[in-house]
């Protein structure tokens, strides 16, 4: 099963929970953070909405 | 002197011709094709040496039988054991290499290749045996003729089926709709990063494979077959991908309602004709081929084995 490694959002109200959460100030920074985190973690950045991205490790095994 | 040798060893012609045809059959089947395997000089030597052993075993069996030396046949079982080992060797090597591939072959494809390597040795034995048998019964000329016929038959028999025989292949442009990637209405994946979306919009190529019948639908749905498609096409066209770029991933997804397969590839070579040919010529994997229509036709209880 895939695992959520991190959440990146520009809207603090929309996110909570167990994974590390990074808050961006605007959409440009949101994109920059998502791109960086994808390369660093080798995990896919998926866009749930304009303001929320999740980083998912598809190689994770339970 | 030479004639003297042949008179003293009447089996020699049969064994020599049989071995020669056996080895030659193996050489013919050992083509380095687009699958790029075995392209390494040492890999080839291993298979040539084993081909020589296979040929020798097959041809020696005939004089042994004629001399009523029946126990010598048990050597053939030793050979079978040996060639099963070949399958293991191929599987282990390919599995080890697969971890370093940008687009892996997948376990099903590897299993298919290993089985082929084992099977080819048995075909070499068969050719050698037939040649040696005919030489022993008649003479060298008839033996050579039978050897040639066997070789042609083997080459014909070993041609596997390809994708274009079970599915219609169409090129369809890739649609990037925000983070969502589609190929001909089939949802492929969600790519969040804008840069990667742009790369996919510019570089990706889409295909839709429409199965021609019910059996084909099940075969296309097989994950191993899908991975083989991605690997083969990426090998022939190159791949726009690197380690640490998880979003740039060639992928194949089914349209569940129709059984169509949407394939997204990231080729280096973007020639549409070459791409079409690469996709159409992907081999069908033996272990992926399913024939539910045939299985359902069996009356009464299903018998396995």
XYZ file of C-alpha atoms in Angstrom:
367
model
C 0.000 0.000 0.000
C 1.217 3.493 -0.763
C 2.038 5.768 2.160
C 1.618 9.521 2.572
C 5.043 10.868 3.473
C 4.309 14.572 3.721
C 1.595 17.152 3.101
C 2.243 20.564 1.593
C -0.512 23.146 1.737
C -1.082 26.841 1.373
C -4.272 26.725 3.416
C -3.669 25.816 7.040
C -7.329 25.059 7.714
C -7.503 22.232 5.208
C -4.831 19.947 6.643
C -4.151 18.061 9.859
C -2.978 14.623 10.864
C 0.023 12.355 11.240
C 2.256 13.186 8.285
C 4.645 16.180 8.387
C 2.846 19.259 7.134
C 4.576 22.137 5.355
C 2.746 25.407 4.912
C 3.509 27.585 1.886
C 2.638 31.287 1.647
C 1.443 31.315 -1.952
C 0.916 29.023 -4.920
C 4.398 29.677 -6.356
C 6.049 28.570 -3.143
C 3.639 25.637 -2.954
C 4.881 24.446 -6.350
C 8.511 25.029 -5.387
C 8.145 23.050 -2.166
C 6.292 20.227 -3.893
C 8.985 19.981 -6.567
C 11.820 20.049 -4.043
C 10.177 17.526 -1.751
C 9.506 15.199 -4.682
C 13.175 15.186 -5.701
C 14.482 14.897 -2.137
C 12.143 12.155 -0.962
C 11.885 10.312 -4.301
C 8.131 10.249 -3.763
C 5.383 11.345 -6.130
C 3.810 14.747 -5.491
C 0.090 14.517 -6.135
C -2.199 17.513 -6.312
C -5.427 17.039 -4.392
C -6.635 20.594 -4.874
C -5.260 24.020 -5.738
C -3.990 24.392 -2.215
C -3.098 20.871 -1.068
C -0.363 18.532 -2.302
C 0.524 15.157 -0.836
C 3.796 13.302 -1.246
C 3.157 9.608 -1.671
C 5.672 6.770 -1.446
C 4.350 4.198 -3.912
C 7.191 1.768 -3.196
C 6.254 1.391 0.464
C 5.377 -2.116 1.568
C 3.421 -2.821 4.696
C 44.908 -42.215 -42.537
C 41.693 -40.202 -42.408
C 39.617 -42.982 -43.964
C 41.186 -45.378 -41.531
C 39.903 -43.301 -38.606
C 36.347 -43.331 -39.954
C 36.425 -47.085 -40.533
C 37.605 -47.700 -37.005
C 34.971 -45.345 -35.568
C 31.854 -45.767 -37.718
C 29.802 -43.631 -35.315
C 32.098 -40.685 -35.685
C 30.344 -39.148 -38.712
C 26.954 -39.294 -37.009
C 28.229 -37.828 -33.782
C 30.248 -35.123 -35.503
C 27.443 -34.076 -37.854
C 24.833 -34.270 -35.081
C 26.911 -32.136 -32.756
C 27.635 -29.633 -35.507
C 23.955 -29.237 -36.384
C 23.016 -29.034 -32.697
C 25.497 -26.244 -32.058
C 24.520 -24.442 -35.235
C 20.856 -24.538 -34.217
C 21.786 -22.988 -30.893
C 23.855 -20.307 -32.655
C 20.939 -19.455 -34.927
C 18.639 -19.079 -31.951
C 21.162 -16.968 -30.062
C 20.425 -13.760 -31.858
C 21.026 -10.521 -30.025
C 17.777 -8.906 -30.954
C 16.212 -5.670 -29.803
C 15.756 -7.168 -26.370
C 19.479 -6.559 -26.035
C 20.071 -9.869 -24.444
C 22.443 -11.668 -24.366
C 24.573 -8.898 -25.814
C 27.536 -9.486 -23.559
C 30.418 -11.545 -24.976
C 30.680 -13.769 -21.934
C 26.972 -14.452 -21.775
C 27.229 -15.668 -25.354
C 30.133 -17.962 -24.610
C 28.196 -19.596 -21.786
C 25.300 -20.334 -24.113
C 27.514 -21.527 -26.965
C 29.321 -23.899 -24.617
C 26.028 -25.245 -23.304
C 24.798 -25.559 -26.886
C 27.867 -27.663 -27.680
C 27.136 -29.915 -24.714
C 23.492 -30.192 -25.770
C 24.459 -31.095 -29.331
C 27.023 -33.660 -28.215
C 24.581 -35.324 -25.813
C 21.867 -35.544 -28.423
C 24.122 -37.047 -31.078
C 25.912 -39.496 -28.781
C 22.587 -40.964 -27.652
C 22.032 -42.601 -31.055
C 25.187 -44.782 -31.269
C 24.670 -45.655 -27.605
C 21.208 -46.978 -28.437
C 22.476 -48.863 -31.487
C 25.151 -50.534 -29.399
C 22.425 -51.629 -26.979
C 23.970 -49.439 -24.317
C 20.627 -48.398 -22.888
C 21.915 -47.008 -19.620
C 23.699 -44.301 -21.591
C 20.279 -42.751 -22.166
C 20.161 -41.791 -18.497
C 22.757 -39.199 -19.397
C 19.986 -37.296 -21.113
C 18.262 -36.840 -17.768
C 21.509 -35.389 -16.504
C 21.341 -32.965 -19.399
C 17.772 -32.005 -18.492
C 18.965 -31.265 -14.969
C 21.791 -29.182 -16.368
C 19.489 -27.108 -18.550
C 17.025 -26.503 -15.751
C 20.033 -24.948 -14.077
C 20.352 -22.682 -17.130
C 16.854 -21.429 -16.484
C 17.778 -20.673 -12.873
C 20.936 -18.901 -13.935
C 19.068 -16.689 -16.410
C 16.381 -15.907 -13.884
C 18.884 -14.926 -11.203
C 20.959 -12.768 -13.536
C 17.987 -10.944 -15.012
C 16.343 -10.423 -11.628
C 19.581 -8.946 -10.294
C 19.931 -6.629 -13.289
C 16.257 -5.659 -13.190
C 16.680 -3.650 -10.009
C 18.954 -1.231 -11.856
C 16.709 -0.722 -14.873
C 14.917 2.596 -15.373
C 11.942 0.632 -16.657
C 12.144 -2.907 -15.206
C 11.279 -6.017 -17.195
C 9.133 -7.465 -14.437
C 9.069 -11.008 -13.058
C 6.749 -12.418 -15.742
C 8.974 -11.294 -18.590
C 12.086 -12.629 -16.861
C 10.391 -15.975 -16.314
C 9.443 -16.036 -19.990
C 13.022 -15.354 -21.130
C 14.446 -18.041 -18.800
C 12.019 -20.646 -20.094
C 13.023 -19.797 -23.651
C 16.698 -20.279 -22.802
C 16.007 -23.718 -21.377
C 13.760 -24.686 -24.279
C 16.334 -23.711 -26.887
C 18.834 -26.197 -25.487
C 16.305 -29.013 -25.806
C 15.728 -28.005 -29.412
C 19.492 -28.215 -29.985
C 19.442 -31.739 -28.485
C 16.517 -32.675 -30.708
C 18.240 -31.479 -33.899
C 21.464 -33.276 -32.965
C 19.578 -36.490 -32.145
C 17.631 -36.512 -35.418
C 20.719 -35.760 -37.501
C 22.770 -38.421 -35.772
C 19.930 -40.952 -36.100
C 19.554 -40.432 -39.842
C 23.329 -40.505 -40.406
C 23.549 -43.794 -38.534
C 20.650 -45.352 -40.413
C 21.474 -43.998 -43.904
C 24.430 -41.747 -44.658
C 25.910 -38.301 -44.086
C 24.065 -36.621 -46.961
C 20.597 -37.613 -45.764
C 21.685 -36.758 -42.226
C 22.690 -33.233 -43.256
C 19.396 -32.800 -45.097
C 17.409 -33.822 -42.018
C 19.567 -31.538 -39.881
C 18.718 -28.605 -42.152
C 15.010 -29.417 -42.084
C 15.088 -29.638 -38.285
C 16.851 -26.289 -38.091
C 14.240 -24.601 -40.278
C 11.425 -26.210 -38.298
C 12.956 -25.032 -35.033
C 13.319 -21.474 -36.304
C 9.683 -21.473 -37.382
C 8.401 -22.984 -34.169
C 10.278 -20.536 -31.967
C 8.599 -17.446 -33.425
C 6.320 -16.235 -30.647
C 3.205 -14.122 -31.024
C 3.152 -10.365 -30.710
C 0.759 -7.737 -29.396
C -0.604 -6.818 -32.839
C -2.100 -10.308 -33.146
C -4.387 -9.830 -30.165
C -5.006 -6.085 -30.122
C -5.531 -3.095 -32.385
C -2.822 -0.507 -31.707
C -3.633 3.190 -32.080
C -1.604 6.289 -31.355
C -3.571 8.762 -29.267
C -2.318 12.153 -28.054
C -1.736 12.516 -24.327
C -4.034 15.003 -22.590
C -2.710 16.887 -19.572
C -5.643 18.372 -17.662
C -4.122 20.196 -14.681
C -2.550 17.457 -12.571
C -4.474 14.683 -14.323
C -2.999 12.784 -17.267
C -5.257 10.992 -19.754
C -4.625 8.839 -22.815
C -7.723 8.663 -25.000
C -10.104 9.148 -22.089
C -8.292 6.592 -19.916
C -7.107 8.093 -16.637
C -3.410 7.356 -16.169
C -2.119 9.276 -13.145
C -1.957 12.458 -11.095
C 1.188 14.548 -11.450
C 1.374 17.450 -9.026
C 4.554 19.246 -10.067
C 4.083 21.768 -12.872
C 7.493 21.138 -14.446
C 6.736 17.428 -14.792
C 3.284 18.171 -16.229
C 4.986 20.266 -18.891
C 7.549 17.535 -19.663
C 4.750 14.984 -20.042
C 2.752 17.340 -22.279
C 5.801 17.802 -24.535
C 7.520 14.432 -24.476
C 4.939 11.763 -23.748
C 3.339 9.580 -26.378
C 0.058 7.772 -25.892
C -1.230 4.474 -27.220
C -4.536 2.718 -26.849
C -4.587 -1.052 -27.328
C -8.032 -2.415 -28.083
C -8.293 -6.180 -27.482
C -9.685 -8.152 -30.416
C -11.599 -10.704 -28.316
C -12.346 -11.840 -24.796
C -9.166 -13.874 -24.430
C -7.083 -10.908 -25.562
C -8.791 -8.720 -22.975
C -7.637 -10.970 -20.136
C -4.103 -11.192 -21.549
C -3.788 -7.410 -21.848
C -5.001 -6.998 -18.292
C -2.095 -9.093 -17.000
C 0.313 -6.893 -15.036
C 3.354 -8.804 -16.278
C 2.329 -8.298 -19.900
C 1.808 -4.599 -19.278
C 5.243 -4.232 -17.687
C 6.755 -6.111 -20.641
C 5.101 -3.631 -23.020
C 6.539 -0.681 -21.102
C 10.002 -2.245 -20.914
C 10.195 -3.280 -24.542
C 8.956 0.017 -25.932
C 11.267 1.945 -23.598
C 14.194 -0.208 -24.724
C 13.515 0.378 -28.388
C 12.664 4.078 -28.235
C 14.743 5.120 -25.232
C 13.179 6.615 -22.147
C 12.896 10.195 -20.842
C 13.419 9.348 -17.231
C 15.937 9.347 -14.408
C 16.311 8.025 -10.919
C 14.710 10.410 -8.416
C 12.094 11.569 -10.935
C 9.163 9.519 -9.705
C 6.599 11.414 -11.767
C 8.194 10.706 -15.134
C 7.078 7.105 -15.203
C 5.832 5.193 -18.233
C 2.539 3.628 -17.232
C -0.276 1.478 -18.572
C -3.836 1.547 -17.247
C -6.969 -0.325 -18.165
C -10.303 1.166 -19.063
C -12.287 -1.248 -16.942
C -15.583 -1.004 -18.832
C -14.115 -1.924 -22.231
C -10.825 -3.687 -21.413
C -8.850 -1.204 -23.523
C -5.315 -0.533 -22.354
C -4.053 3.047 -22.244
C -0.263 3.237 -22.438
C 1.768 6.333 -21.615
C 5.400 6.236 -22.681
C 8.176 8.815 -22.512
C 10.305 8.088 -25.581
C 13.595 9.666 -26.625
C 13.000 8.766 -30.251
C 9.687 10.322 -31.228
C 9.334 8.905 -34.736
C 5.658 7.819 -34.919
C 6.316 4.905 -37.297
C 9.102 3.470 -35.182
C 6.964 3.887 -32.075
C 4.058 2.120 -33.721
C 6.305 -0.739 -34.797
C 7.895 -1.031 -31.361
C 4.467 -1.228 -29.732
C 3.044 -3.719 -32.245
C 6.039 -6.070 -31.976
C 6.044 -6.497 -28.198
C 6.083 -10.263 -27.592
C 3.150 -11.932 -25.898
C 4.363 -13.588 -22.726
C 3.634 -17.290 -22.459
C 2.634 -16.998 -18.828
C 0.409 -13.985 -19.485
C -1.647 -15.572 -22.252
C -5.033 -16.606 -20.906
C -7.702 -18.486 -22.784
C -10.858 -18.417 -20.690
C -12.969 -19.384 -23.710
C -10.949 -22.585 -24.066
C -11.005 -23.283 -20.313
C -14.792 -22.902 -20.184
C -15.280 -25.235 -23.087
C -14.051 -28.212 -21.043
C -17.011 -30.311 -20.001
C -17.436 -31.751 -16.541
C -14.828 -31.353 -13.852
C -11.761 -29.314 -14.576
C -8.685 -31.482 -14.610
C -5.403 -29.915 -13.797
C -2.034 -31.222 -14.807
